[in-house]
Amino acid sequence: MSLPAFDHPFDVFELQAVVHALDKDRTLGVYILDVREDYEVAAVPPLPHAIVMPMRDFEKALNMWGSEFQRRYNARKPGKKDRIVVYAYNGIRAAAAAMMLNNRGYKQAVYLNATLAAYLEQTQNELNEDL
């Protein structure tokens, strides 16, 4: 399965394609960022391969040195040439985070243009296998 172009807001199935691609190869230079708050993550676990980075910490995380980011999030800090898809409980926060990334020079940062509930509903059978 090939990855979609990271030049538009993603629908559920485009994000699902990213999850599946990362299942096969975690070194693609592709990141999934979950910008939900802790209580939301506690209620519904993050998607596979997602880095949980609550929106309240998002700008601080972008300003971290790579080594600090690695320690805090247990992942390499995304580079400006990496492909990034952001999601939240709804598309509003995800869009704001993607815009913040774009404004900082991350040109292949997009967001899930759907609610997390829609993602879960439309991919439930496969998501259960992933979790």
Tab-separated table of N, CA and C in Angstrom:
chain	number	residue	atom	x	y	z
A	1	MET	N	0.843	-1.175	0.000
A	1	MET	CA	0.000	0.000	0.000
A	1	MET	C	0.889	1.240	0.000
A	2	SER	N	0.675	2.126	-0.942
A	2	SER	CA	1.492	3.331	-1.018
A	2	SER	C	0.889	4.425	-0.133
A	3	LEU	N	1.751	5.353	0.237
A	3	LEU	CA	1.309	6.456	1.080
A	3	LEU	C	0.645	7.536	0.237
A	4	PRO	N	-0.360	8.200	0.807
A	4	PRO	CA	-0.959	9.326	0.096
A	4	PRO	C	0.008	10.510	0.089
A	5	ALA	N	-0.233	11.460	-0.796
A	5	ALA	CA	0.555	12.692	-0.808
A	5	ALA	C	0.208	13.506	0.439
A	6	PHE	N	1.223	14.063	1.072
A	6	PHE	CA	1.018	14.856	2.283
A	6	PHE	C	0.864	16.330	1.895
A	7	ASP	N	-0.178	16.608	1.118
A	7	ASP	CA	-0.402	17.967	0.641
A	7	ASP	C	-1.854	18.416	0.785
A	8	HIS	N	-2.626	17.683	1.587
A	8	HIS	CA	-4.029	18.008	1.793
A	8	HIS	C	-4.493	17.364	3.102
A	9	PRO	N	-5.581	17.850	3.699
A	9	PRO	CA	-6.106	17.186	4.897
A	9	PRO	C	-6.486	15.740	4.569
A	10	PHE	N	-6.156	14.848	5.488
A	10	PHE	CA	-6.398	13.416	5.258
A	10	PHE	C	-7.799	13.006	5.668
A	11	ASP	N	-8.328	12.045	4.926
A	11	ASP	CA	-9.551	11.394	5.367
A	11	ASP	C	-9.165	10.155	6.179
A	12	VAL	N	-10.137	9.470	6.689
A	12	VAL	CA	-9.920	8.311	7.552
A	12	VAL	C	-9.044	7.269	6.877
A	13	PHE	N	-9.305	6.990	5.629
A	13	PHE	CA	-8.602	5.899	4.961
A	13	PHE	C	-7.165	6.266	4.598
A	14	GLU	N	-6.896	7.546	4.394
A	14	GLU	CA	-5.516	7.967	4.167
A	14	GLU	C	-4.696	7.814	5.447
A	15	LEU	N	-5.278	8.180	6.585
A	15	LEU	CA	-4.574	7.970	7.858
A	15	LEU	C	-4.390	6.477	8.115
A	16	GLN	N	-5.380	5.691	7.804
A	16	GLN	CA	-5.262	4.250	7.980
A	16	GLN	C	-4.125	3.697	7.106
A	17	ALA	N	-3.944	4.225	5.911
A	17	ALA	CA	-2.841	3.797	5.047
A	17	ALA	C	-1.496	4.105	5.696
A	18	VAL	N	-1.400	5.249	6.376
A	18	VAL	CA	-0.165	5.603	7.074
A	18	VAL	C	0.095	4.625	8.215
A	19	VAL	N	-0.932	4.315	8.984
A	19	VAL	CA	-0.783	3.346	10.085
A	19	VAL	C	-0.275	2.018	9.543
A	20	HIS	N	-0.865	1.544	8.470
A	20	HIS	CA	-0.449	0.258	7.891
A	20	HIS	C	0.967	0.314	7.333
A	21	ALA	N	1.335	1.426	6.717
A	21	ALA	CA	2.706	1.562	6.204
A	21	ALA	C	3.702	1.523	7.355
A	22	LEU	N	3.380	2.177	8.461
A	22	LEU	CA	4.276	2.159	9.621
A	22	LEU	C	4.326	0.787	10.287
A	23	ASP	N	3.257	0.002	10.151
A	23	ASP	CA	3.290	-1.385	10.641
A	23	ASP	C	4.415	-2.153	9.958
A	24	LYS	N	4.626	-1.853	8.686
A	24	LYS	CA	5.618	-2.579	7.892
A	24	LYS	C	7.014	-1.985	7.997
A	25	ASP	N	7.104	-0.645	8.149
A	25	ASP	CA	8.417	0.013	8.146
A	25	ASP	C	8.338	1.293	8.969
A	26	ARG	N	8.929	1.259	10.156
A	26	ARG	CA	8.876	2.414	11.059
A	26	ARG	C	9.910	3.477	10.690
A	27	THR	N	10.709	3.246	9.675
A	27	THR	CA	11.781	4.185	9.328
A	27	THR	C	11.458	5.005	8.080
A	28	LEU	N	10.211	5.219	7.813
A	28	LEU	CA	9.786	5.900	6.596
A	28	LEU	C	9.945	7.424	6.643
A	29	GLY	N	10.265	7.998	7.793
A	29	GLY	CA	10.255	9.453	7.911
A	29	GLY	C	8.834	9.979	7.939
A	30	VAL	N	7.953	9.180	8.515
A	30	VAL	CA	6.537	9.518	8.622
A	30	VAL	C	6.157	9.479	10.097
A	31	TYR	N	5.420	10.479	10.523
A	31	TYR	CA	5.016	10.584	11.925
A	31	TYR	C	3.518	10.770	12.029
A	32	ILE	N	2.949	10.165	13.071
A	32	ILE	CA	1.563	10.404	13.455
A	32	ILE	C	1.621	11.074	14.820
A	33	LEU	N	1.062	12.274	14.913
A	33	LEU	CA	1.060	13.008	16.172
A	33	LEU	C	-0.361	13.095	16.715
A	34	ASP	N	-0.526	12.687	17.958
A	34	ASP	CA	-1.800	12.732	18.668
A	34	ASP	C	-1.747	13.938	19.596
A	35	VAL	N	-2.538	14.972	19.323
A	35	VAL	CA	-2.484	16.184	20.138
A	35	VAL	C	-3.651	16.276	21.122
A	36	ARG	N	-4.224	15.134	21.457
A	36	ARG	CA	-5.293	15.130	22.463
A	36	ARG	C	-4.705	15.338	23.860
A	37	GLU	N	-5.546	15.766	24.776
A	37	GLU	CA	-5.142	15.958	26.166
A	37	GLU	C	-5.107	14.610	26.881
A	38	ASP	N	-4.429	14.586	28.025
A	38	ASP	CA	-4.217	13.330	28.754
A	38	ASP	C	-5.514	12.598	29.067
A	39	TYR	N	-6.541	13.314	29.510
A	39	TYR	CA	-7.806	12.660	29.855
A	39	TYR	C	-8.456	12.015	28.629
A	40	GLU	N	-8.250	12.609	27.450
A	40	GLU	CA	-8.800	12.024	26.227
A	40	GLU	C	-8.031	10.759	25.845
A	41	VAL	N	-6.730	10.791	26.019
A	41	VAL	CA	-5.897	9.623	25.720
A	41	VAL	C	-6.207	8.495	26.702
A	42	ALA	N	-6.486	8.855	27.962
A	42	ALA	CA	-6.840	7.840	28.957
A	42	ALA	C	-8.161	7.157	28.595
A	43	ALA	N	-9.074	7.900	27.995
A	43	ALA	CA	-10.379	7.340	27.625
A	43	ALA	C	-10.307	6.483	26.366
A	44	VAL	N	-9.511	6.918	25.397
A	44	VAL	CA	-9.359	6.196	24.123
A	44	VAL	C	-7.868	6.159	23.804
A	45	PRO	N	-7.267	4.972	23.792
A	45	PRO	CA	-5.818	4.878	23.540
A	45	PRO	C	-5.431	5.496	22.197
A	46	PRO	N	-4.165	5.916	22.082
A	46	PRO	CA	-3.711	6.491	20.812
A	46	PRO	C	-3.676	5.457	19.696
A	47	LEU	N	-3.684	5.938	18.481
A	47	LEU	CA	-3.556	5.056	17.327
A	47	LEU	C	-2.163	4.431	17.328
A	48	PRO	N	-2.017	3.282	16.706
A	48	PRO	CA	-0.687	2.657	16.622
A	48	PRO	C	0.326	3.621	16.000
A	49	HIS	N	1.503	3.651	16.566
A	49	HIS	CA	2.648	4.440	16.091
A	49	HIS	C	2.526	5.933	16.366
A	50	ALA	N	1.480	6.366	17.045
A	50	ALA	CA	1.299	7.789	17.313
A	50	ALA	C	2.195	8.247	18.465
A	51	ILE	N	2.704	9.449	18.328
A	51	ILE	CA	3.410	10.124	19.411
A	51	ILE	C	2.385	11.023	20.088
A	52	VAL	N	2.138	10.774	21.361
A	52	VAL	CA	1.167	11.577	22.103
A	52	VAL	C	1.860	12.851	22.567
A	53	MET	N	1.354	13.960	22.086
A	53	MET	CA	1.943	15.269	22.352
A	53	MET	C	0.781	16.244	22.559
A	54	PRO	N	0.256	16.329	23.796
A	54	PRO	CA	-0.919	17.176	24.026
A	54	PRO	C	-0.737	18.584	23.472
A	55	MET	N	-1.815	19.146	22.972
A	55	MET	CA	-1.772	20.459	22.339
A	55	MET	C	-1.173	21.506	23.269
A	56	ARG	N	-1.433	21.402	24.566
A	56	ARG	CA	-0.899	22.395	25.501
A	56	ARG	C	0.628	22.365	25.546
A	57	ASP	N	1.243	21.238	25.156
A	57	ASP	CA	2.700	21.091	25.147
A	57	ASP	C	3.296	21.179	23.745
A	58	PHE	N	2.450	21.364	22.753
A	58	PHE	CA	2.875	21.219	21.363
A	58	PHE	C	3.976	22.202	20.975
A	59	GLU	N	3.769	23.471	21.256
A	59	GLU	CA	4.778	24.470	20.871
A	59	GLU	C	6.084	24.224	21.614
A	60	LYS	N	6.000	23.889	22.877
A	60	LYS	CA	7.206	23.586	23.662
A	60	LYS	C	7.954	22.405	23.042
A	61	ALA	N	7.215	21.384	22.632
A	61	ALA	CA	7.842	20.202	22.021
A	61	ALA	C	8.559	20.572	20.726
A	62	LEU	N	7.962	21.466	19.939
A	62	LEU	CA	8.593	21.878	18.685
A	62	LEU	C	9.889	22.644	18.927
A	63	ASN	N	9.985	23.282	20.075
A	63	ASN	CA	11.186	24.054	20.411
A	63	ASN	C	12.270	23.225	21.088
A	64	MET	N	11.989	21.968	21.411
A	64	MET	CA	12.975	21.117	22.089
A	64	MET	C	14.122	20.759	21.162
A	65	TRP	N	15.288	20.579	21.762
A	65	TRP	CA	16.402	19.977	21.043
A	65	TRP	C	16.025	18.526	20.751
A	66	GLY	N	16.631	17.948	19.736
A	66	GLY	CA	16.329	16.567	19.359
A	66	GLY	C	16.517	15.578	20.487
A	67	SER	N	17.577	15.723	21.285
A	67	SER	CA	17.841	14.783	22.379
A	67	SER	C	16.793	14.908	23.476
A	68	GLU	N	16.365	16.127	23.759
A	68	GLU	CA	15.322	16.332	24.771
A	68	GLU	C	13.997	15.738	24.293
A	69	PHE	N	13.675	15.955	23.009
A	69	PHE	CA	12.463	15.395	22.424
A	69	PHE	C	12.501	13.867	22.518
A	70	GLN	N	13.650	13.280	22.188
A	70	GLN	CA	13.823	11.823	22.244
A	70	GLN	C	13.538	11.298	23.652
A	71	ARG	N	14.083	11.967	24.655
A	71	ARG	CA	13.855	11.537	26.043
A	71	ARG	C	12.397	11.678	26.441
A	72	ARG	N	11.780	12.776	26.072
A	72	ARG	CA	10.408	13.066	26.494
A	72	ARG	C	9.387	12.187	25.784
A	73	TYR	N	9.571	11.997	24.479
A	73	TYR	CA	8.554	11.303	23.679
A	73	TYR	C	8.987	9.929	23.179
A	74	ASN	N	10.204	9.530	23.500
A	74	ASN	CA	10.717	8.221	23.091
A	74	ASN	C	10.647	8.033	21.570
A	75	ALA	N	10.957	9.094	20.866
A	75	ALA	CA	10.941	9.065	19.392
A	75	ALA	C	11.864	10.165	18.886
A	76	ARG	N	12.365	9.975	17.670
A	76	ARG	CA	13.168	11.016	17.034
A	76	ARG	C	12.267	12.202	16.715
A	77	LYS	N	12.783	13.389	16.928
A	77	LYS	CA	12.020	14.590	16.613
A	77	LYS	C	11.851	14.679	15.096
A	78	PRO	N	10.624	14.931	14.636
A	78	PRO	CA	10.428	15.056	13.193
A	78	PRO	C	11.261	16.197	12.610
A	79	GLY	N	11.802	15.957	11.434
A	79	GLY	CA	12.529	16.986	10.712
A	79	GLY	C	11.592	17.716	9.767
A	80	LYS	N	12.033	18.827	9.264
A	80	LYS	CA	11.179	19.640	8.405
A	80	LYS	C	10.852	18.967	7.074
A	81	LYS	N	11.623	17.965	6.694
A	81	LYS	CA	11.338	17.243	5.453
A	81	LYS	C	10.524	15.969	5.692
A	82	ASP	N	10.282	15.627	6.948
A	82	ASP	CA	9.485	14.435	7.264
A	82	ASP	C	8.009	14.693	6.959
A	83	ARG	N	7.283	13.602	6.799
A	83	ARG	CA	5.840	13.672	6.563
A	83	ARG	C	5.131	13.460	7.894
A	84	ILE	N	4.180	14.317	8.193
A	84	ILE	CA	3.521	14.308	9.497
A	84	ILE	C	2.019	14.398	9.298
A	85	VAL	N	1.289	13.547	10.009
A	85	VAL	CA	-0.169	13.682	10.062
A	85	VAL	C	-0.550	13.832	11.537
A	86	VAL	N	-1.379	14.817	11.804
A	86	VAL	CA	-1.797	15.165	13.160
A	86	VAL	C	-3.273	14.820	13.320
A	87	TYR	N	-3.627	14.278	14.486
A	87	TYR	CA	-5.041	14.069	14.778
A	87	TYR	C	-5.326	14.440	16.222
A	88	ALA	N	-6.586	14.672	16.495
A	88	ALA	CA	-7.072	14.990	17.836
A	88	ALA	C	-8.472	14.396	17.959
A	89	TYR	N	-9.165	14.762	19.000
A	89	TYR	CA	-10.542	14.289	19.153
A	89	TYR	C	-11.391	14.811	18.001
A	90	ASN	N	-11.115	16.052	17.611
A	90	ASN	CA	-11.816	16.627	16.462
A	90	ASN	C	-10.795	17.260	15.531
A	91	GLY	N	-11.238	17.669	14.382
A	91	GLY	CA	-10.314	18.209	13.396
A	91	GLY	C	-9.819	19.613	13.689
A	92	ILE	N	-10.457	20.326	14.610
A	92	ILE	CA	-10.091	21.721	14.869
A	92	ILE	C	-8.705	21.817	15.479
A	93	ARG	N	-8.463	21.081	16.562
A	93	ARG	CA	-7.136	21.098	17.182
A	93	ARG	C	-6.080	20.534	16.254
A	94	ALA	N	-6.419	19.484	15.548
A	94	ALA	CA	-5.467	18.877	14.613
A	94	ALA	C	-5.094	19.860	13.513
A	95	ALA	N	-6.069	20.587	12.989
A	95	ALA	CA	-5.797	21.583	11.951
A	95	ALA	C	-4.904	22.690	12.490
A	96	ALA	N	-5.164	23.127	13.729
A	96	ALA	CA	-4.340	24.180	14.334
A	96	ALA	C	-2.897	23.712	14.501
A	97	ALA	N	-2.715	22.465	14.930
A	97	ALA	CA	-1.362	21.918	15.101
A	97	ALA	C	-0.661	21.793	13.756
A	98	ALA	N	-1.370	21.321	12.743
A	98	ALA	CA	-0.768	21.199	11.405
A	98	ALA	C	-0.385	22.573	10.858
A	99	MET	N	-1.222	23.575	11.099
A	99	MET	CA	-0.907	24.929	10.648
A	99	MET	C	0.339	25.454	11.374
A	100	MET	N	0.434	25.162	12.667
A	100	MET	CA	1.612	25.578	13.423
A	100	MET	C	2.870	24.938	12.829
A	101	LEU	N	2.779	23.658	12.481
A	101	LEU	CA	3.910	22.971	11.849
A	101	LEU	C	4.244	23.611	10.497
A	102	ASN	N	3.228	23.835	9.681
A	102	ASN	CA	3.449	24.454	8.361
A	102	ASN	C	4.117	25.815	8.501
A	103	ASN	N	3.675	26.614	9.469
A	103	ASN	CA	4.244	27.942	9.689
A	103	ASN	C	5.695	27.886	10.152
A	104	ARG	N	6.103	26.743	10.702
A	104	ARG	CA	7.480	26.571	11.163
A	104	ARG	C	8.350	25.879	10.114
A	105	GLY	N	7.824	25.682	8.923
A	105	GLY	CA	8.623	25.126	7.840
A	105	GLY	C	8.430	23.645	7.585
A	106	TYR	N	7.519	22.995	8.306
A	106	TYR	CA	7.207	21.582	8.057
A	106	TYR	C	6.171	21.562	6.931
A	107	LYS	N	6.639	21.402	5.713
A	107	LYS	CA	5.767	21.568	4.547
A	107	LYS	C	4.906	20.351	4.237
A	108	GLN	N	5.218	19.210	4.829
A	108	GLN	CA	4.419	18.008	4.594
A	108	GLN	C	3.697	17.592	5.867
A	109	ALA	N	3.138	18.579	6.571
A	109	ALA	CA	2.340	18.322	7.777
A	109	ALA	C	0.874	18.525	7.445
A	110	VAL	N	0.086	17.510	7.693
A	110	VAL	CA	-1.346	17.541	7.398
A	110	VAL	C	-2.106	17.074	8.642
A	111	TYR	N	-3.416	17.127	8.576
A	111	TYR	CA	-4.228	16.705	9.711
A	111	TYR	C	-5.356	15.791	9.245
A	112	LEU	N	-5.879	15.033	10.205
A	112	LEU	CA	-7.039	14.190	9.944
A	112	LEU	C	-8.262	15.088	9.929
A	113	ASN	N	-8.906	15.181	8.793
A	113	ASN	CA	-10.090	16.021	8.625
A	113	ASN	C	-11.340	15.204	8.949
A	114	ALA	N	-11.341	14.642	10.132
A	114	ALA	CA	-12.460	13.848	10.639
A	114	ALA	C	-12.282	13.738	12.142
A	115	THR	N	-13.316	13.337	12.817
A	115	THR	CA	-13.181	13.130	14.258
A	115	THR	C	-12.513	11.785	14.520
A	116	LEU	N	-11.942	11.657	15.695
A	116	LEU	CA	-11.370	10.369	16.080
A	116	LEU	C	-12.471	9.316	16.134
A	117	ALA	N	-13.666	9.715	16.558
A	117	ALA	CA	-14.794	8.777	16.596
A	117	ALA	C	-15.101	8.239	15.198
A	118	ALA	N	-15.028	9.090	14.188
A	118	ALA	CA	-15.267	8.641	12.812
A	118	ALA	C	-14.187	7.657	12.379
A	119	TYR	N	-12.934	7.951	12.731
A	119	TYR	CA	-11.850	7.019	12.404
A	119	TYR	C	-12.115	5.660	13.054
A	120	LEU	N	-12.427	5.679	14.340
A	120	LEU	CA	-12.660	4.424	15.056
A	120	LEU	C	-13.843	3.663	14.479
A	121	GLU	N	-14.894	4.379	14.159
A	121	GLU	CA	-16.082	3.735	13.610
A	121	GLU	C	-15.798	3.112	12.237
A	122	GLN	N	-15.084	3.827	11.392
A	122	GLN	CA	-14.862	3.351	10.029
A	122	GLN	C	-13.755	2.312	9.915
A	123	THR	N	-12.912	2.189	10.939
A	123	THR	CA	-11.804	1.235	10.881
A	123	THR	C	-11.828	0.262	12.053
A	124	GLN	N	-12.929	0.149	12.744
A	124	GLN	CA	-12.993	-0.589	14.006
A	124	GLN	C	-12.430	-2.003	13.932
A	125	ASN	N	-12.759	-2.741	12.923
A	125	ASN	CA	-12.274	-4.130	12.864
A	125	ASN	C	-10.749	-4.195	12.844
A	126	GLU	N	-10.130	-3.365	12.037
A	126	GLU	CA	-8.675	-3.391	11.929
A	126	GLU	C	-8.014	-2.740	13.128
A	127	LEU	N	-8.636	-1.708	13.707
A	127	LEU	CA	-8.062	-1.045	14.856
A	127	LEU	C	-7.993	-2.004	16.043
A	128	ASN	N	-9.013	-2.804	16.228
A	128	ASN	CA	-8.988	-3.763	17.330
A	128	ASN	C	-7.801	-4.704	17.223
A	129	GLU	N	-7.427	-5.065	15.997
A	129	GLU	CA	-6.272	-5.932	15.808
A	129	GLU	C	-4.978	-5.197	16.152
A	130	ASP	N	-4.942	-3.867	15.894
A	130	ASP	CA	-3.747	-3.078	16.148
A	130	ASP	C	-3.523	-2.817	17.622
A	131	LEU	N	-4.583	-2.661	18.397
A	131	LEU	CA	-4.448	-2.291	19.808
A	131	LEU	C	-4.115	-3.448	20.696
